[in-house]
mmCIF file of C-alpha atoms in Angstrom:
data_model
loop_
_atom_site.group_PDB
_atom_site.id
_atom_site.type_symbol
_atom_site.label_atom_id
_atom_site.label_comp_id
_atom_site.label_asym_id
_atom_site.label_seq_id
_atom_site.Cartn_x
_atom_site.Cartn_y
_atom_site.Cartn_z
ATOM 1 C CA ALA A 47 59.926 -17.508 133.048
ATOM 2 C CA GLN A 48 57.193 -19.943 133.925
ATOM 3 C CA SER A 49 58.378 -22.759 136.152
ATOM 4 C CA VAL A 50 57.165 -25.897 137.886
ATOM 5 C CA THR A 51 58.767 -27.237 141.040
ATOM 6 C CA GLN A 52 58.290 -30.736 142.326
ATOM 7 C CA LEU A 53 59.507 -30.682 145.883
ATOM 8 C CA ASP A 54 60.385 -34.361 146.297
ATOM 9 C CA SER A 55 62.528 -36.344 143.867
ATOM 10 C CA GLN A 56 61.639 -39.659 145.535
ATOM 11 C CA VAL A 57 58.718 -40.753 147.702
ATOM 12 C CA PRO A 58 58.755 -44.282 149.165
ATOM 13 C CA VAL A 59 55.528 -45.532 150.740
ATOM 14 C CA PHE A 60 53.989 -48.801 151.827
ATOM 15 C CA GLU A 61 51.083 -50.372 149.988
ATOM 16 C CA GLU A 62 47.650 -49.090 151.063
ATOM 17 C CA ALA A 63 49.178 -45.977 152.654
ATOM 18 C CA PRO A 64 48.128 -42.477 151.536
ATOM 19 C CA VAL A 65 50.505 -40.416 149.431
ATOM 20 C CA GLU A 66 50.934 -36.781 148.428
ATOM 21 C CA LEU A 67 53.238 -35.664 145.625
ATOM 22 C CA ARG A 68 53.898 -31.950 145.823
ATOM 23 C CA CYS A 69 53.967 -29.491 142.950
ATOM 24 C CA ASN A 70 54.300 -25.707 142.971
ATOM 25 C CA TYR A 71 54.131 -23.402 139.974
ATOM 26 C CA SER A 72 55.194 -19.837 139.333
ATOM 27 C CA SER A 73 52.253 -17.486 139.472
ATOM 28 C CA SER A 74 50.586 -16.323 136.277
ATOM 29 C CA VAL A 75 47.328 -14.744 135.156
ATOM 30 C CA SER A 76 46.077 -17.962 133.628
ATOM 31 C CA VAL A 77 47.314 -21.379 134.611
ATOM 32 C CA TYR A 78 46.756 -24.760 133.035
ATOM 33 C CA LEU A 79 48.176 -27.637 135.049
ATOM 34 C CA PHE A 80 48.645 -31.339 134.412
ATOM 35 C CA TRP A 81 49.911 -34.466 136.104
ATOM 36 C CA TYR A 82 51.504 -37.140 133.917
ATOM 37 C CA VAL A 83 52.724 -40.608 134.887
ATOM 38 C CA GLN A 84 55.606 -42.486 133.278
ATOM 39 C CA TYR A 85 56.203 -46.197 133.726
ATOM 40 C CA PRO A 86 59.676 -47.634 132.952
ATOM 41 C CA ASN A 87 60.601 -47.466 129.270
ATOM 42 C CA GLN A 88 57.280 -45.863 128.411
ATOM 43 C CA GLY A 89 56.018 -42.475 127.313
ATOM 44 C CA LEU A 90 53.898 -40.151 129.422
ATOM 45 C CA GLN A 91 50.252 -40.777 130.232
ATOM 46 C CA LEU A 92 47.959 -37.971 131.348
ATOM 47 C CA LEU A 93 46.593 -38.560 134.849
ATOM 48 C CA LEU A 94 44.529 -35.424 135.298
ATOM 49 C CA LYS A 95 44.319 -31.795 134.295
ATOM 50 C CA TYR A 96 43.182 -28.454 135.662
ATOM 51 C CA LEU A 97 41.973 -25.983 133.069
ATOM 52 C CA SER A 98 39.324 -23.955 134.919
ATOM 53 C CA GLY A 99 36.301 -24.431 137.145
ATOM 54 C CA SER A 100 36.374 -26.787 140.095
ATOM 55 C CA THR A 101 39.676 -26.664 141.946
ATOM 56 C CA LEU A 102 39.527 -30.387 142.761
ATOM 57 C CA VAL A 103 40.175 -32.680 139.825
ATOM 58 C CA GLU A 104 40.059 -36.448 139.850
ATOM 59 C CA SER A 105 41.401 -39.260 137.721
ATOM 60 C CA ILE A 106 39.758 -42.596 137.023
ATOM 61 C CA ASN A 107 42.312 -44.549 139.068
ATOM 62 C CA GLY A 108 41.813 -42.846 142.412
ATOM 63 C CA PHE A 109 44.252 -39.938 142.173
ATOM 64 C CA GLU A 110 43.110 -36.377 142.773
ATOM 65 C CA ALA A 111 44.759 -32.980 142.732
ATOM 66 C CA GLU A 112 43.690 -29.651 144.125
ATOM 67 C CA PHE A 113 44.456 -26.351 142.463
ATOM 68 C CA ASN A 114 45.363 -23.834 145.157
ATOM 69 C CA LYS A 115 45.834 -20.370 143.724
ATOM 70 C CA SER A 116 46.898 -18.671 146.950
ATOM 71 C CA GLN A 117 49.641 -21.222 147.575
ATOM 72 C CA THR A 118 50.410 -21.697 143.854
ATOM 73 C CA SER A 119 50.240 -25.444 144.349
ATOM 74 C CA PHE A 120 48.769 -28.437 142.531
ATOM 75 C CA HIS A 121 49.556 -31.398 144.794
ATOM 76 C CA LEU A 122 48.641 -34.929 143.743
ATOM 77 C CA ARG A 123 47.058 -37.242 146.311
ATOM 78 C CA LYS A 124 45.836 -40.784 146.598
ATOM 79 C CA PRO A 125 44.264 -42.150 149.790
ATOM 80 C CA SER A 126 45.532 -45.713 149.317
ATOM 81 C CA VAL A 127 48.307 -46.704 146.888
ATOM 82 C CA HIS A 128 48.951 -50.015 145.154
ATOM 83 C CA ILE A 129 52.174 -51.661 144.036
ATOM 84 C CA SER A 130 51.122 -50.882 140.465
ATOM 85 C CA ASP A 131 51.262 -47.128 141.204
ATOM 86 C CA THR A 132 55.059 -47.346 141.290
ATOM 87 C CA ALA A 133 56.169 -44.949 138.565
ATOM 88 C CA GLU A 134 57.547 -41.478 137.968
ATOM 89 C CA TYR A 135 55.063 -38.623 138.186
ATOM 90 C CA PHE A 136 55.482 -35.299 136.424
ATOM 91 C CA CYS A 137 53.680 -32.058 137.094
ATOM 92 C CA ALA A 138 53.438 -29.759 134.069
ATOM 93 C CA ARG A 139 51.918 -26.464 133.000
ATOM 94 C CA GLY A 140 50.722 -25.223 129.651
ATOM 95 C CA SER A 141 52.308 -22.137 128.174
ATOM 96 C CA GLY A 142 50.836 -19.128 126.450
ATOM 97 C CA GLY A 143 47.348 -20.508 126.132
ATOM 98 C CA SER A 144 48.385 -23.841 124.719
ATOM 99 C CA ASN A 145 49.025 -27.281 126.079
ATOM 100 C CA TYR A 146 51.450 -28.318 123.395
ATOM 101 C CA LYS A 147 54.347 -26.417 124.879
ATOM 102 C CA LEU A 148 54.513 -27.914 128.326
ATOM 103 C CA THR A 149 56.912 -26.963 131.086
ATOM 104 C CA PHE A 150 57.610 -29.957 133.300
ATOM 105 C CA GLY A 151 58.811 -30.377 136.842
ATOM 106 C CA LYS A 152 61.805 -32.635 137.469
ATOM 107 C CA GLY A 153 59.569 -35.557 138.398
ATOM 108 C CA THR A 154 58.869 -37.549 141.557
ATOM 109 C CA LEU A 155 59.639 -41.252 141.685
ATOM 110 C CA LEU A 156 56.910 -42.949 143.685
ATOM 111 C CA THR A 157 57.944 -46.369 144.982
ATOM 112 C CA VAL A 158 55.244 -48.460 146.614
ATOM 113 C CA ASN A 159 56.621 -51.225 148.807
ATOM 114 C CA PRO A 160 54.716 -54.311 149.996
ATOM 115 C CA LYS B 158 42.063 -45.367 117.545
ATOM 116 C CA ALA B 159 45.806 -45.855 117.105
ATOM 117 C CA GLY B 160 48.079 -43.950 119.452
ATOM 118 C CA VAL B 161 51.187 -41.928 118.772
ATOM 119 C CA THR B 162 53.828 -44.029 117.040
ATOM 120 C CA GLN B 163 57.523 -43.250 117.300
ATOM 121 C CA THR B 164 60.198 -45.058 115.340
ATOM 122 C CA PRO B 165 62.669 -46.418 115.979
ATOM 123 C CA ARG B 166 62.342 -47.285 119.676
ATOM 124 C CA TYR B 167 66.086 -47.577 120.194
ATOM 125 C CA LEU B 168 69.025 -46.136 118.334
ATOM 126 C CA ILE B 169 72.794 -46.154 118.832
ATOM 127 C CA LYS B 170 74.876 -43.602 116.953
ATOM 128 C CA THR B 171 78.465 -42.414 116.980
ATOM 129 C CA ARG B 172 79.585 -38.884 117.826
ATOM 130 C CA GLY B 173 79.547 -36.662 114.780
ATOM 131 C CA GLN B 174 76.856 -38.608 112.972
ATOM 132 C CA GLN B 175 73.357 -37.368 112.342
ATOM 133 C CA VAL B 176 70.063 -39.014 113.197
ATOM 134 C CA THR B 177 66.424 -38.757 112.128
ATOM 135 C CA LEU B 178 63.541 -39.744 114.377
ATOM 136 C CA SER B 179 59.962 -40.192 113.230
ATOM 137 C CA CYS B 180 56.595 -39.560 114.837
ATOM 138 C CA SER B 181 53.146 -40.418 113.526
ATOM 139 C CA PRO B 182 50.437 -38.573 115.456
ATOM 140 C CA ILE B 183 46.952 -39.741 116.252
ATOM 141 C CA SER B 184 44.717 -39.615 113.208
ATOM 142 C CA GLY B 185 43.173 -36.172 112.868
ATOM 143 C CA HIS B 186 45.723 -34.440 115.101
ATOM 144 C CA ARG B 187 47.589 -31.618 113.427
ATOM 145 C CA SER B 188 50.033 -30.637 116.174
ATOM 146 C CA VAL B 189 53.205 -32.540 116.956
ATOM 147 C CA SER B 190 55.567 -31.504 119.744
ATOM 148 C CA TRP B 191 58.982 -32.930 120.569
ATOM 149 C CA TYR B 192 60.609 -33.200 123.987
ATOM 150 C CA GLN B 193 64.017 -34.345 125.172
ATOM 151 C CA GLN B 194 64.197 -36.270 128.451
ATOM 152 C CA THR B 195 67.498 -36.713 130.284
ATOM 153 C CA PRO B 196 68.248 -37.612 133.919
ATOM 154 C CA GLY B 197 70.010 -34.294 134.482
ATOM 155 C CA GLN B 198 67.760 -31.810 132.704
ATOM 156 C CA GLY B 199 64.442 -33.635 132.862
ATOM 157 C CA LEU B 200 61.843 -33.019 130.178
ATOM 158 C CA GLN B 201 62.579 -30.108 127.882
ATOM 159 C CA PHE B 202 60.519 -28.767 125.010
ATOM 160 C CA LEU B 203 62.256 -28.852 121.631
ATOM 161 C CA PHE B 204 59.692 -27.569 119.128
ATOM 162 C CA GLU B 205 56.116 -27.862 117.939
ATOM 163 C CA TYR B 206 54.727 -28.145 114.444
ATOM 164 C CA PHE B 207 51.216 -27.392 113.304
ATOM 165 C CA SER B 208 50.053 -27.772 109.713
ATOM 166 C CA GLU B 209 53.638 -28.154 108.449
ATOM 167 C CA THR B 210 54.804 -24.941 110.180
ATOM 168 C CA GLN B 211 56.997 -24.628 113.226
ATOM 169 C CA ARG B 212 54.848 -22.766 115.692
ATOM 170 C CA ASN B 213 56.931 -22.909 118.882
ATOM 171 C CA LYS B 214 60.597 -23.485 119.553
ATOM 172 C CA GLY B 215 62.522 -24.302 122.695
ATOM 173 C CA ASN B 216 66.008 -23.318 123.665
ATOM 174 C CA PHE B 217 68.102 -25.861 121.749
ATOM 175 C CA PRO B 218 70.982 -25.316 119.323
ATOM 176 C CA GLY B 219 70.447 -25.272 115.593
ATOM 177 C CA ARG B 220 71.711 -28.860 115.336
ATOM 178 C CA PHE B 221 68.203 -29.846 116.365
ATOM 179 C CA SER B 222 65.670 -29.390 113.605
ATOM 180 C CA GLY B 223 62.362 -30.793 112.559
ATOM 181 C CA ARG B 224 59.693 -30.817 109.944
ATOM 182 C CA GLN B 225 56.127 -31.888 109.450
ATOM 183 C CA PHE B 226 54.559 -33.416 106.392
ATOM 184 C CA SER B 227 51.135 -32.845 104.901
ATOM 185 C CA ASN B 228 49.822 -35.999 106.624
ATOM 186 C CA SER B 229 50.943 -34.509 109.987
ATOM 187 C CA ARG B 230 53.751 -37.016 110.450
ATOM 188 C CA SER B 231 56.817 -35.337 111.853
ATOM 189 C CA GLU B 232 60.533 -35.969 111.854
ATOM 190 C CA MET B 233 63.227 -34.470 113.987
ATOM 191 C CA ASN B 234 66.865 -34.416 112.997
ATOM 192 C CA VAL B 235 69.965 -33.996 115.102
ATOM 193 C CA SER B 236 73.192 -33.293 113.248
ATOM 194 C CA THR B 237 76.773 -33.619 114.496
ATOM 195 C CA LEU B 238 75.752 -35.744 117.448
ATOM 196 C CA GLU B 239 77.356 -35.159 120.836
ATOM 197 C CA LEU B 240 77.498 -37.488 123.818
ATOM 198 C CA GLY B 241 75.128 -35.158 125.647
ATOM 199 C CA ASP B 242 72.444 -35.766 123.045
ATOM 200 C CA SER B 243 71.878 -39.215 124.526
ATOM 201 C CA ALA B 244 68.302 -39.066 125.764
ATOM 202 C CA LEU B 245 64.771 -40.293 125.430
ATOM 203 C CA TYR B 246 63.051 -38.245 122.737
ATOM 204 C CA LEU B 247 59.308 -38.013 123.172
ATOM 205 C CA CYS B 248 56.753 -36.912 120.654
ATOM 206 C CA ALA B 249 53.336 -35.568 121.655
ATOM 207 C CA SER B 250 50.273 -35.257 119.478
ATOM 208 C CA SER B 251 47.305 -32.967 119.963
ATOM 209 C CA SER B 252 44.557 -31.458 117.897
ATOM 210 C CA GLY B 253 46.466 -28.183 117.907
ATOM 211 C CA GLN B 254 43.415 -26.086 118.545
ATOM 212 C CA LYS B 255 43.850 -23.189 120.936
ATOM 213 C CA GLU B 256 41.266 -24.459 123.384
ATOM 214 C CA MET B 257 42.943 -25.790 126.489
ATOM 215 C CA ASN B 258 40.579 -28.705 126.834
ATOM 216 C CA THR B 259 42.627 -30.566 124.289
ATOM 217 C CA GLU B 260 45.307 -32.727 125.782
ATOM 218 C CA ALA B 261 48.669 -33.924 124.523
ATOM 219 C CA PHE B 262 49.114 -37.652 123.912
ATOM 220 C CA PHE B 263 52.660 -38.972 124.109
ATOM 221 C CA GLY B 264 54.376 -41.725 122.189
ATOM 222 C CA GLN B 265 56.634 -44.306 123.823
ATOM 223 C CA GLY B 266 59.721 -42.422 122.804
ATOM 224 C CA THR B 267 62.957 -43.117 120.979
ATOM 225 C CA ARG B 268 65.926 -43.938 123.183
ATOM 226 C CA LEU B 269 69.015 -42.445 121.503
ATOM 227 C CA THR B 270 72.459 -43.434 122.722
ATOM 228 C CA VAL B 271 75.471 -41.592 121.369
ATOM 229 C CA VAL B 272 78.816 -43.386 121.785
#
């Protein structure tokens, strides 16, 4: 079965520090990967996605993720975090050629402290 | 462009009752997926509807069911509620086309509490 593993359940960092949220996926012929963010009492918002092509994908708010096929990883990074980045982050993969049946990791709670 | 609308936002029900949740997708989207989010199990796929037909189904008991109307609005129903059904239920809308460059847009969810 396809799976997604987020290696850290909680990541505390100080404001303006760099952060990496780790995500590994089970290997497959074709892989479609996503990072979603969830703020308290809200739904999920798409941060970025890897479908094909360039292995480095970027979001508009400074996050980036790199698809690494050999290590089956899709880690999320930001060089300098803000208090407002405090949220839960979910790594997910599409299934069977679709993105409407997503398999999610357990989530990583990012807490940015002043 | 209006987003995905889920109603109600909060719901409290008693064990043994049934409940119906509603989801209105983004205009023009024909696919609606439902997910259950709990602290213990995380986010789990329930089912997906496309053009009024269930196209994908997750691993949930038959107490969980859904349907989709001709205007793409979807409802999910849970019968004989159990305490473990307490969760945030999220609906996601997408165009439903097979191309992977379409993304899923999520609603704010319905928080169901079973007492």
